[in-house]
Amino acid sequence: MTIELTFTPDLNNGRHVYETCAACHLPEGWGSSDGAYPQIAGQHPYVLLKQLLDIRDGHRENSIMYPFVQVRTIGSYQSLIDVVTYITRMPMHPRHKQGPYNDFSDEYRQGKQLYQQYCASCHEDDGRGKDEARIPKLYGQHYPYVMRQVGLIRKGLRDVDPVMKGIVDQLSREELELIVNYVSWLEIPEGEKAPSAGWRNTDFY
């Protein structure tokens, strides 16, 4: 039996809840270019909600996040919906950290070929993912963060869909680096990115 609940997002509460998140993910939701924290701004709502619940329920290991996603900290499911909705409406960093090989390089072209062969069927050609299937957007994400996640998957330290796990295990580290490099150069749609890298979330300034 599946039980579905319907919530009406409260953006004012979402902003309030996000105050706790902003300490690490930044007020703009842009994370850090060294890959310590991902860019979460503009990510799909179902994707964000799934990750928060996976961490809460112990299905995804994240010792830093774990205390912050508990009911006693973040609140009820309503609060989760509120903060996720708030995050998805923030614009992405227009100049996130990209990989070392630009679109004029052989490495970029190799990464594109590998991506289209192994990744595009789920994450789409443009990296937009599929929200209802809980497949994240890839464009706009920091290169070091994605590389770190791929490394965790290879080591069995992050549980993912079996199809994703099979692909990561099948490819060499060099091939995965080429794919992640290509992904980091995917274009963010104009309507989803901030007007400049100097944009600030005025809810917090």
Coordinates of N, CA and C in Angstrom, one line a residue:
M1 N 0.8 -1.2 0.0 CA 0.0 0.0 0.0 C 0.9 1.2 0.0
T2 N 0.5 2.2 -0.8 CA 1.2 3.5 -0.9 C 0.3 4.6 -0.4
I3 N 0.8 5.4 0.5 CA 0.1 6.5 1.1 C 0.7 7.8 0.5
E4 N 0.0 8.6 -0.1 CA 0.4 9.9 -0.6 C -0.2 11.1 0.1
L5 N 0.7 12.0 0.5 CA 0.2 13.2 1.3 C 0.4 14.4 0.4
T6 N -0.5 15.4 0.5 CA -0.4 16.6 -0.2 C -0.1 17.8 0.7
F7 N 0.9 18.6 0.4 CA 1.3 19.8 1.2 C 1.2 21.0 0.3
T8 N 0.8 22.1 0.9 CA 1.0 23.4 0.3 C 2.2 24.1 0.8
P9 N 3.2 24.4 0.0 CA 4.4 25.0 0.5 C 4.2 26.3 1.1
D10 N 4.9 26.6 2.1 CA 4.9 27.9 2.8 C 6.4 28.5 2.6
L11 N 6.5 29.4 1.7 CA 7.9 29.9 1.4 C 8.4 30.7 2.5
N12 N 7.6 31.4 3.3 CA 8.1 32.1 4.4 C 8.8 31.2 5.5
N13 N 8.1 30.1 5.7 CA 8.7 29.1 6.6 C 9.9 28.5 6.0
G14 N 9.9 28.2 4.7 CA 11.0 27.7 4.0 C 12.2 28.5 4.1
R15 N 12.1 29.9 4.0 CA 13.2 30.8 4.2 C 13.7 30.7 5.6
H16 N 12.8 30.6 6.6 CA 13.2 30.5 8.0 C 14.0 29.2 8.2
V17 N 13.5 28.1 7.7 CA 14.2 26.8 7.9 C 15.6 26.9 7.2
Y18 N 15.6 27.5 6.0 CA 16.9 27.6 5.3 C 18.0 28.3 6.0
E19 N 17.7 29.1 7.0 CA 18.7 29.8 7.7 C 19.7 28.9 8.3
T20 N 19.3 27.7 8.7 CA 20.2 26.7 9.2 C 21.1 26.1 8.1
C21 N 20.5 25.9 6.9 CA 21.2 25.4 5.7 C 22.3 26.3 5.2
A22 N 22.0 27.6 5.3 CA 22.8 28.7 4.7 C 24.2 28.7 5.2
A23 N 24.4 28.2 6.4 CA 25.7 28.3 7.0 C 26.7 27.5 6.2
C24 N 26.3 26.4 5.6 CA 27.2 25.6 4.8 C 27.0 25.8 3.3
H25 N 25.7 25.8 2.9 CA 25.3 25.8 1.5 C 25.3 27.3 0.9
L26 N 25.5 28.2 1.8 CA 25.5 29.7 1.5 C 24.1 30.2 1.4
P27 N 23.9 31.5 1.6 CA 22.5 32.0 1.5 C 22.0 31.8 0.1
E28 N 22.9 31.8 -0.9 CA 22.4 31.6 -2.3 C 22.2 30.2 -2.7
G29 N 22.6 29.2 -1.9 CA 22.5 27.8 -2.2 C 23.6 27.3 -3.2
W30 N 24.7 28.0 -3.3 CA 25.7 27.7 -4.3 C 26.7 26.8 -3.9
G31 N 26.8 26.4 -2.6 CA 27.8 25.5 -2.1 C 29.2 26.0 -2.2
S32 N 30.1 25.1 -2.4 CA 31.5 25.6 -2.4 C 32.2 25.0 -3.6
S33 N 33.1 25.8 -4.3 CA 33.8 25.3 -5.5 C 34.7 24.2 -5.3
D34 N 35.2 23.9 -4.0 CA 36.1 22.8 -3.7 C 35.4 21.5 -3.6
G35 N 34.0 21.5 -3.7 CA 33.3 20.3 -3.7 C 32.9 19.8 -2.3
A36 N 33.2 20.6 -1.3 CA 32.8 20.2 0.1 C 31.3 20.2 0.2
Y37 N 30.7 21.2 -0.4 CA 29.2 21.3 -0.4 C 28.7 21.5 -1.8
P38 N 27.6 20.8 -2.1 CA 27.1 20.9 -3.5 C 26.3 22.2 -3.7
Q39 N 26.1 22.6 -5.0 CA 25.1 23.6 -5.3 C 23.8 22.9 -5.2
I40 N 22.9 23.5 -4.4 CA 21.6 22.9 -4.3 C 20.5 23.9 -4.9
A41 N 20.9 25.1 -5.1 CA 19.9 26.1 -5.7 C 19.4 25.5 -7.0
G42 N 18.1 25.6 -7.2 CA 17.5 25.2 -8.5 C 17.4 23.8 -8.8
Q43 N 17.8 22.9 -7.8 CA 17.7 21.5 -8.0 C 16.2 21.1 -8.0
H44 N 15.9 19.9 -8.6 CA 14.5 19.4 -8.6 C 14.0 19.2 -7.1
P45 N 12.7 19.5 -6.9 CA 12.2 19.3 -5.5 C 12.2 17.9 -5.0
Y46 N 11.7 16.9 -5.9 CA 11.6 15.6 -5.5 C 13.0 15.0 -5.2
V47 N 14.0 15.5 -6.0 CA 15.4 15.0 -5.8 C 15.9 15.5 -4.4
L48 N 15.7 16.7 -4.1 CA 16.1 17.3 -2.8 C 15.4 16.6 -1.7
L49 N 14.1 16.4 -1.8 CA 13.4 15.7 -0.7 C 13.8 14.3 -0.5
K50 N 14.1 13.6 -1.6 CA 14.6 12.2 -1.5 C 15.9 12.2 -0.7
Q51 N 16.8 13.1 -1.1 CA 18.1 13.0 -0.4 C 18.0 13.4 1.1
L52 N 17.2 14.3 1.4 CA 17.0 14.7 2.8 C 16.4 13.5 3.6
L53 N 15.4 12.8 3.0 CA 14.8 11.7 3.7 C 15.8 10.5 3.7
D54 N 16.5 10.3 2.7 CA 17.5 9.2 2.7 C 18.5 9.4 3.8
I55 N 19.0 10.6 4.0 CA 19.9 10.9 5.1 C 19.3 10.7 6.4
R56 N 18.0 11.2 6.6 CA 17.3 11.1 7.8 C 17.1 9.6 8.2
D57 N 16.8 8.8 7.2 CA 16.5 7.4 7.4 C 17.7 6.5 7.4
G58 N 18.9 7.0 7.2 CA 20.1 6.2 7.2 C 20.4 5.5 5.9
H59 N 19.7 5.9 4.9 CA 19.9 5.2 3.6 C 21.1 5.9 2.8
R60 N 21.4 7.1 3.2 CA 22.6 7.8 2.7 C 23.4 8.3 3.8
E61 N 24.7 7.9 3.9 CA 25.6 8.3 4.9 C 26.1 9.7 4.7
N62 N 25.8 10.6 5.7 CA 26.2 12.0 5.7 C 26.2 12.5 7.1
S63 N 27.3 12.3 7.8 CA 27.4 12.6 9.2 C 27.2 14.1 9.5
I64 N 27.6 15.0 8.6 CA 27.4 16.4 8.8 C 25.9 16.8 8.7
M65 N 25.2 16.2 7.7 CA 23.9 16.6 7.5 C 22.9 15.9 8.4
Y66 N 23.3 14.7 8.9 CA 22.3 13.9 9.7 C 21.6 14.6 10.8
P67 N 22.3 15.4 11.6 CA 21.6 16.1 12.7 C 20.6 17.1 12.3
F68 N 20.9 17.7 11.1 CA 20.1 18.8 10.6 C 18.8 18.4 9.9
V69 N 18.7 17.1 9.6 CA 17.5 16.7 8.9 C 16.5 15.9 9.8
Q70 N 16.8 15.8 11.1 CA 15.9 15.2 12.0 C 14.7 16.1 12.4
V71 N 13.7 15.4 12.7 CA 12.4 16.1 13.0 C 12.6 17.2 14.1
R72 N 13.4 16.9 15.1 CA 13.7 17.8 16.2 C 14.4 19.1 15.8
T73 N 15.1 19.0 14.6 CA 15.8 20.1 14.1 C 15.1 20.9 13.0
I74 N 14.8 20.1 11.9 CA 14.2 20.8 10.8 C 12.6 20.8 10.9
G75 N 12.0 20.0 11.7 CA 10.6 20.0 11.8 C 9.9 18.9 11.1
S76 N 8.6 19.1 10.8 CA 7.8 18.0 10.2 C 8.0 17.9 8.7
Y77 N 7.2 17.0 8.1 CA 7.3 16.9 6.6 C 6.9 18.2 6.0
Q78 N 6.0 19.0 6.6 CA 5.6 20.3 6.1 C 6.9 21.2 5.9
S79 N 7.7 21.2 7.0 CA 8.9 22.0 6.9 C 9.9 21.5 5.9
L80 N 10.0 20.2 5.7 CA 10.8 19.7 4.6 C 10.3 20.2 3.2
I81 N 9.0 20.1 3.0 CA 8.4 20.6 1.7 C 8.7 22.1 1.6
D82 N 8.6 22.9 2.7 CA 8.7 24.3 2.6 C 10.2 24.7 2.2
V83 N 11.2 24.1 2.9 CA 12.5 24.4 2.6 C 13.0 23.9 1.2
V84 N 12.5 22.8 0.8 CA 12.9 22.2 -0.5 C 12.3 23.2 -1.6
T85 N 11.1 23.6 -1.4 CA 10.5 24.5 -2.4 C 11.2 25.8 -2.5
Y86 N 11.6 26.3 -1.3 CA 12.4 27.6 -1.3 C 13.7 27.4 -2.0
I87 N 14.4 26.3 -1.8 CA 15.7 26.0 -2.5 C 15.6 25.9 -4.0
T88 N 14.5 25.3 -4.4 CA 14.4 25.0 -5.9 C 14.1 26.4 -6.6
R89 N 13.7 27.4 -5.9 CA 13.3 28.7 -6.6 C 14.5 29.6 -6.6
M90 N 15.6 29.2 -6.0 CA 16.8 30.1 -6.0 C 17.6 29.9 -7.3
P91 N 18.1 30.9 -7.9 CA 18.9 30.8 -9.2 C 20.2 30.1 -8.9
M92 N 20.7 29.4 -9.9 CA 22.0 28.8 -9.8 C 23.2 29.8 -10.1
H93 N 24.3 29.4 -9.5 CA 25.5 30.1 -9.8 C 25.9 30.1 -11.3
P94 N 26.1 31.3 -11.9 CA 26.3 31.3 -13.3 C 27.7 30.8 -13.7
R95 N 28.6 30.7 -12.7 CA 30.0 30.3 -13.0 C 30.5 29.3 -11.9
H96 N 29.8 28.2 -11.9 CA 30.2 27.1 -11.0 C 31.5 26.6 -11.4
K97 N 32.1 25.8 -10.5 CA 33.4 25.2 -10.7 C 33.3 24.1 -11.8
Q98 N 34.1 24.3 -12.9 CA 34.1 23.4 -14.0 C 35.4 22.6 -14.1
G99 N 35.3 21.5 -14.9 CA 36.5 20.6 -15.0 C 37.6 21.3 -15.8
P100 N 38.7 20.6 -16.0 CA 39.9 21.2 -16.6 C 39.8 21.2 -18.1
Y101 N 38.9 20.5 -18.8 CA 38.9 20.4 -20.2 C 37.7 21.1 -20.8
N102 N 38.0 22.2 -21.6 CA 36.9 22.9 -22.1 C 36.4 22.3 -23.4
D103 N 35.4 22.9 -24.1 CA 34.7 22.3 -25.2 C 35.5 22.3 -26.5
F104 N 36.7 22.8 -26.4 CA 37.6 22.8 -27.6 C 38.6 21.6 -27.5
S105 N 38.5 20.8 -26.5 CA 39.5 19.8 -26.2 C 39.0 18.4 -26.6
D106 N 40.0 17.5 -26.9 CA 39.7 16.1 -27.2 C 39.0 15.5 -26.0
E107 N 39.5 15.8 -24.8 CA 38.9 15.2 -23.6 C 37.5 15.5 -23.4
Y108 N 37.1 16.7 -23.8 CA 35.7 17.1 -23.7 C 34.9 16.3 -24.7
R109 N 35.3 16.1 -25.9 CA 34.6 15.4 -26.9 C 34.5 13.9 -26.5
Q110 N 35.5 13.4 -25.9 CA 35.5 12.0 -25.4 C 34.5 11.8 -24.3
G111 N 34.5 12.8 -23.4 CA 33.5 12.8 -22.3 C 32.1 12.9 -22.8
K112 N 31.9 13.7 -23.8 CA 30.5 13.9 -24.4 C 30.1 12.5 -24.9
Q113 N 30.9 11.8 -25.7 CA 30.6 10.6 -26.2 C 30.2 9.5 -25.1
L114 N 31.0 9.5 -24.1 CA 30.8 8.6 -23.0 C 29.5 8.9 -22.3
Y115 N 29.2 10.2 -22.1 CA 28.0 10.7 -21.4 C 26.8 10.2 -22.2
Q116 N 26.8 10.5 -23.5 CA 25.7 10.1 -24.4 C 25.4 8.6 -24.4
Q117 N 26.5 7.8 -24.3 CA 26.4 6.4 -24.3 C 25.9 5.8 -23.0
Y118 N 26.3 6.4 -21.9 CA 26.0 5.8 -20.6 C 25.1 6.5 -19.7
C119 N 24.9 7.8 -19.9 CA 24.2 8.7 -18.9 C 23.0 9.4 -19.4
A120 N 23.0 9.7 -20.7 CA 21.9 10.6 -21.2 C 20.5 9.9 -21.1
S121 N 20.4 8.6 -21.2 CA 19.1 8.0 -21.2 C 18.4 8.3 -19.9
C122 N 19.1 8.5 -18.8 CA 18.5 8.8 -17.5 C 18.5 10.3 -17.2
H123 N 19.7 10.9 -17.4 CA 19.9 12.3 -17.0 C 19.6 13.3 -18.2
E124 N 19.2 12.8 -19.4 CA 18.8 13.5 -20.5 C 20.1 14.1 -21.2
D125 N 20.0 14.5 -22.5 CA 21.1 15.0 -23.2 C 21.7 16.3 -22.6
D126 N 20.8 17.1 -22.1 CA 21.2 18.4 -21.6 C 21.5 18.4 -20.1
G127 N 21.4 17.2 -19.5 CA 21.6 17.1 -18.0 C 20.5 17.6 -17.1
R128 N 19.3 17.7 -17.6 CA 18.2 18.3 -16.8 C 17.6 17.3 -15.9
G129 N 17.9 16.0 -16.0 CA 17.4 15.0 -15.1 C 15.9 14.8 -15.3
K130 N 15.3 14.1 -14.3 CA 13.9 13.8 -14.3 C 13.4 13.9 -12.9
D131 N 12.6 14.9 -12.6 CA 12.3 15.2 -11.2 C 11.4 14.0 -10.6
E132 N 10.4 13.6 -11.2 CA 9.5 12.6 -10.6 C 10.2 11.3 -10.5
A133 N 11.2 11.0 -11.3 CA 12.0 9.8 -11.2 C 13.1 10.0 -10.2
R134 N 13.2 11.1 -9.6 CA 14.3 11.5 -8.6 C 15.7 11.4 -9.2
I135 N 15.8 11.8 -10.5 CA 17.1 11.9 -11.1 C 17.5 13.3 -11.2
P136 N 18.6 13.7 -10.6 CA 19.0 15.1 -10.4 C 19.4 15.8 -11.7
K137 N 19.3 17.1 -11.7 CA 19.9 17.9 -12.7 C 21.4 17.8 -12.5
L138 N 22.2 17.7 -13.5 CA 23.6 17.7 -13.5 C 24.2 19.0 -13.8
Y139 N 23.6 19.8 -14.7 CA 24.2 21.0 -15.1 C 24.2 22.0 -13.9
G140 N 25.3 22.7 -13.8 CA 25.4 23.7 -12.7 C 26.1 23.1 -11.5
Q141 N 26.4 21.8 -11.4 CA 27.0 21.3 -10.2 C 28.5 21.4 -10.3
H142 N 29.1 21.6 -9.2 CA 30.6 21.8 -9.1 C 31.3 20.5 -9.5
Y143 N 32.3 20.6 -10.3 CA 33.1 19.4 -10.8 C 33.7 18.6 -9.6
P144 N 34.3 19.3 -8.6 CA 34.9 18.5 -7.5 C 33.9 17.7 -6.7
Y145 N 32.7 18.3 -6.6 CA 31.6 17.6 -5.8 C 31.2 16.3 -6.5
V146 N 30.9 16.4 -7.8 CA 30.5 15.3 -8.6 C 31.6 14.2 -8.6
M147 N 32.8 14.6 -8.7 CA 33.9 13.6 -8.7 C 34.0 12.9 -7.3
R148 N 33.7 13.7 -6.3 CA 33.8 13.1 -4.9 C 32.6 12.1 -4.8
Q149 N 31.4 12.4 -5.3 CA 30.3 11.5 -5.2 C 30.6 10.2 -6.0
V150 N 31.1 10.3 -7.2 CA 31.5 9.2 -8.0 C 32.5 8.3 -7.2
G151 N 33.4 8.9 -6.6 CA 34.4 8.1 -5.8 C 33.7 7.4 -4.7
L152 N 32.8 8.0 -4.0 CA 32.0 7.3 -2.9 C 31.2 6.1 -3.4
I153 N 30.6 6.3 -4.6 CA 29.8 5.2 -5.2 C 30.7 4.1 -5.6
R154 N 31.9 4.4 -6.1 CA 32.9 3.3 -6.5 C 33.3 2.5 -5.3
K155 N 33.4 3.2 -4.2 CA 33.9 2.5 -2.9 C 32.8 1.9 -2.2
G156 N 31.6 2.0 -2.7 CA 30.4 1.4 -1.9 C 30.0 2.2 -0.7
L157 N 30.4 3.5 -0.7 CA 30.1 4.3 0.5 C 28.9 5.2 0.3
R158 N 28.3 5.2 -0.9 CA 27.0 5.9 -1.2 C 26.1 5.0 -2.0
D159 N 25.0 4.7 -1.5 CA 24.0 3.8 -2.2 C 23.3 4.6 -3.3
V160 N 23.2 4.1 -4.4 CA 22.5 4.7 -5.6 C 21.7 3.6 -6.3
D161 N 20.9 4.1 -7.3 CA 20.2 3.1 -8.1 C 21.1 2.1 -8.7
P162 N 20.7 0.8 -8.7 CA 21.6 -0.2 -9.2 C 22.1 0.0 -10.6
V163 N 21.3 0.7 -11.5 CA 21.8 1.0 -12.8 C 23.0 1.9 -12.8
M164 N 22.9 3.0 -11.9 CA 24.0 3.9 -11.8 C 25.2 3.3 -11.2
K165 N 25.0 2.4 -10.2 CA 26.1 1.7 -9.6 C 26.8 0.8 -10.6
G166 N 26.0 0.2 -11.5 CA 26.6 -0.7 -12.5 C 27.5 0.0 -13.5
I167 N 27.0 1.2 -13.9 CA 27.8 2.0 -14.8 C 29.1 2.5 -14.2
V168 N 29.0 3.0 -13.0 CA 30.2 3.5 -12.3 C 31.2 2.4 -12.1
D169 N 30.7 1.2 -11.8 CA 31.7 0.1 -11.6 C 32.3 -0.4 -12.9
Q170 N 31.5 -0.2 -14.0 CA 31.9 -0.7 -15.3 C 33.0 0.2 -15.9
L171 N 33.0 1.5 -15.7 CA 33.9 2.5 -16.3 C 35.1 2.7 -15.5
S172 N 36.2 3.0 -16.1 CA 37.5 3.3 -15.4 C 37.4 4.7 -14.8
R173 N 38.3 5.0 -13.9 CA 38.3 6.3 -13.3 C 38.6 7.4 -14.3
E174 N 39.4 7.1 -15.3 CA 39.7 8.1 -16.3 C 38.5 8.4 -17.1
E175 N 37.7 7.3 -17.5 CA 36.4 7.6 -18.2 C 35.4 8.4 -17.4
L176 N 35.3 8.1 -16.1 CA 34.4 8.8 -15.3 C 34.8 10.3 -15.1
E177 N 36.1 10.5 -15.1 CA 36.6 11.9 -15.0 C 36.2 12.7 -16.3
L178 N 36.3 12.0 -17.4 CA 35.9 12.6 -18.7 C 34.4 13.0 -18.7
I179 N 33.6 12.0 -18.2 CA 32.2 12.3 -18.2 C 31.9 13.4 -17.2
V180 N 32.4 13.4 -16.0 CA 32.1 14.5 -15.1 C 32.6 15.8 -15.6
N181 N 33.8 15.8 -16.3 CA 34.3 17.1 -16.9 C 33.3 17.6 -17.9
Y182 N 32.8 16.7 -18.7 CA 31.8 17.1 -19.7 C 30.5 17.7 -19.1
V183 N 30.1 17.0 -18.0 CA 28.8 17.4 -17.3 C 29.0 18.8 -16.8
S184 N 30.2 19.1 -16.3 CA 30.5 20.4 -15.6 C 30.4 21.6 -16.6
W185 N 30.5 21.2 -17.9 CA 30.5 22.3 -18.9 C 29.1 22.4 -19.6
L186 N 28.1 21.6 -19.2 CA 26.8 21.7 -19.7 C 26.2 23.1 -19.4
E187 N 25.5 23.6 -20.3 CA 24.9 25.0 -20.2 C 23.8 25.0 -19.2
I188 N 23.8 26.0 -18.3 CA 22.6 26.2 -17.4 C 21.6 27.1 -18.2
P189 N 20.4 26.7 -18.3 CA 19.4 27.5 -19.0 C 19.3 28.9 -18.4
E190 N 19.1 29.9 -19.3 CA 19.1 31.3 -18.8 C 18.1 31.6 -17.7
G191 N 17.0 31.0 -17.8 CA 16.0 31.2 -16.7 C 16.3 30.6 -15.4
E192 N 17.4 29.8 -15.3 CA 17.7 29.1 -14.0 C 18.9 29.6 -13.3
K193 N 19.6 30.5 -13.9 CA 20.9 31.0 -13.3 C 20.8 32.5 -12.9
A194 N 21.6 32.8 -11.9 CA 21.6 34.2 -11.5 C 22.2 35.1 -12.5
P195 N 21.8 36.4 -12.5 CA 22.3 37.3 -13.6 C 23.8 37.5 -13.5
S196 N 24.5 37.3 -12.4 CA 25.9 37.4 -12.3 C 26.4 36.7 -11.1
A197 N 27.7 36.4 -11.0 CA 28.3 35.8 -9.8 C 28.2 36.6 -8.6
G198 N 27.9 37.9 -8.8 CA 27.8 38.8 -7.6 C 26.4 38.9 -7.1
W199 N 25.5 38.1 -7.7 CA 24.1 38.1 -7.1 C 24.1 37.7 -5.7
R200 N 23.2 38.3 -4.9 CA 23.1 37.9 -3.5 C 21.6 37.7 -3.1
N201 N 21.4 36.7 -2.3 CA 20.0 36.4 -1.8 C 19.6 37.5 -0.8
T202 N 18.8 38.4 -1.2 CA 18.5 39.5 -0.3 C 17.6 39.1 0.9
D203 N 17.2 37.9 0.9 CA 16.5 37.4 2.1 C 17.4 37.3 3.3
F204 N 18.7 37.3 3.0 CA 19.7 37.1 4.1 C 20.7 38.3 4.2
Y205 N 20.5 39.3 3.5 CA 21.4 40.5 3.6 C 20.6 41.8 3.9

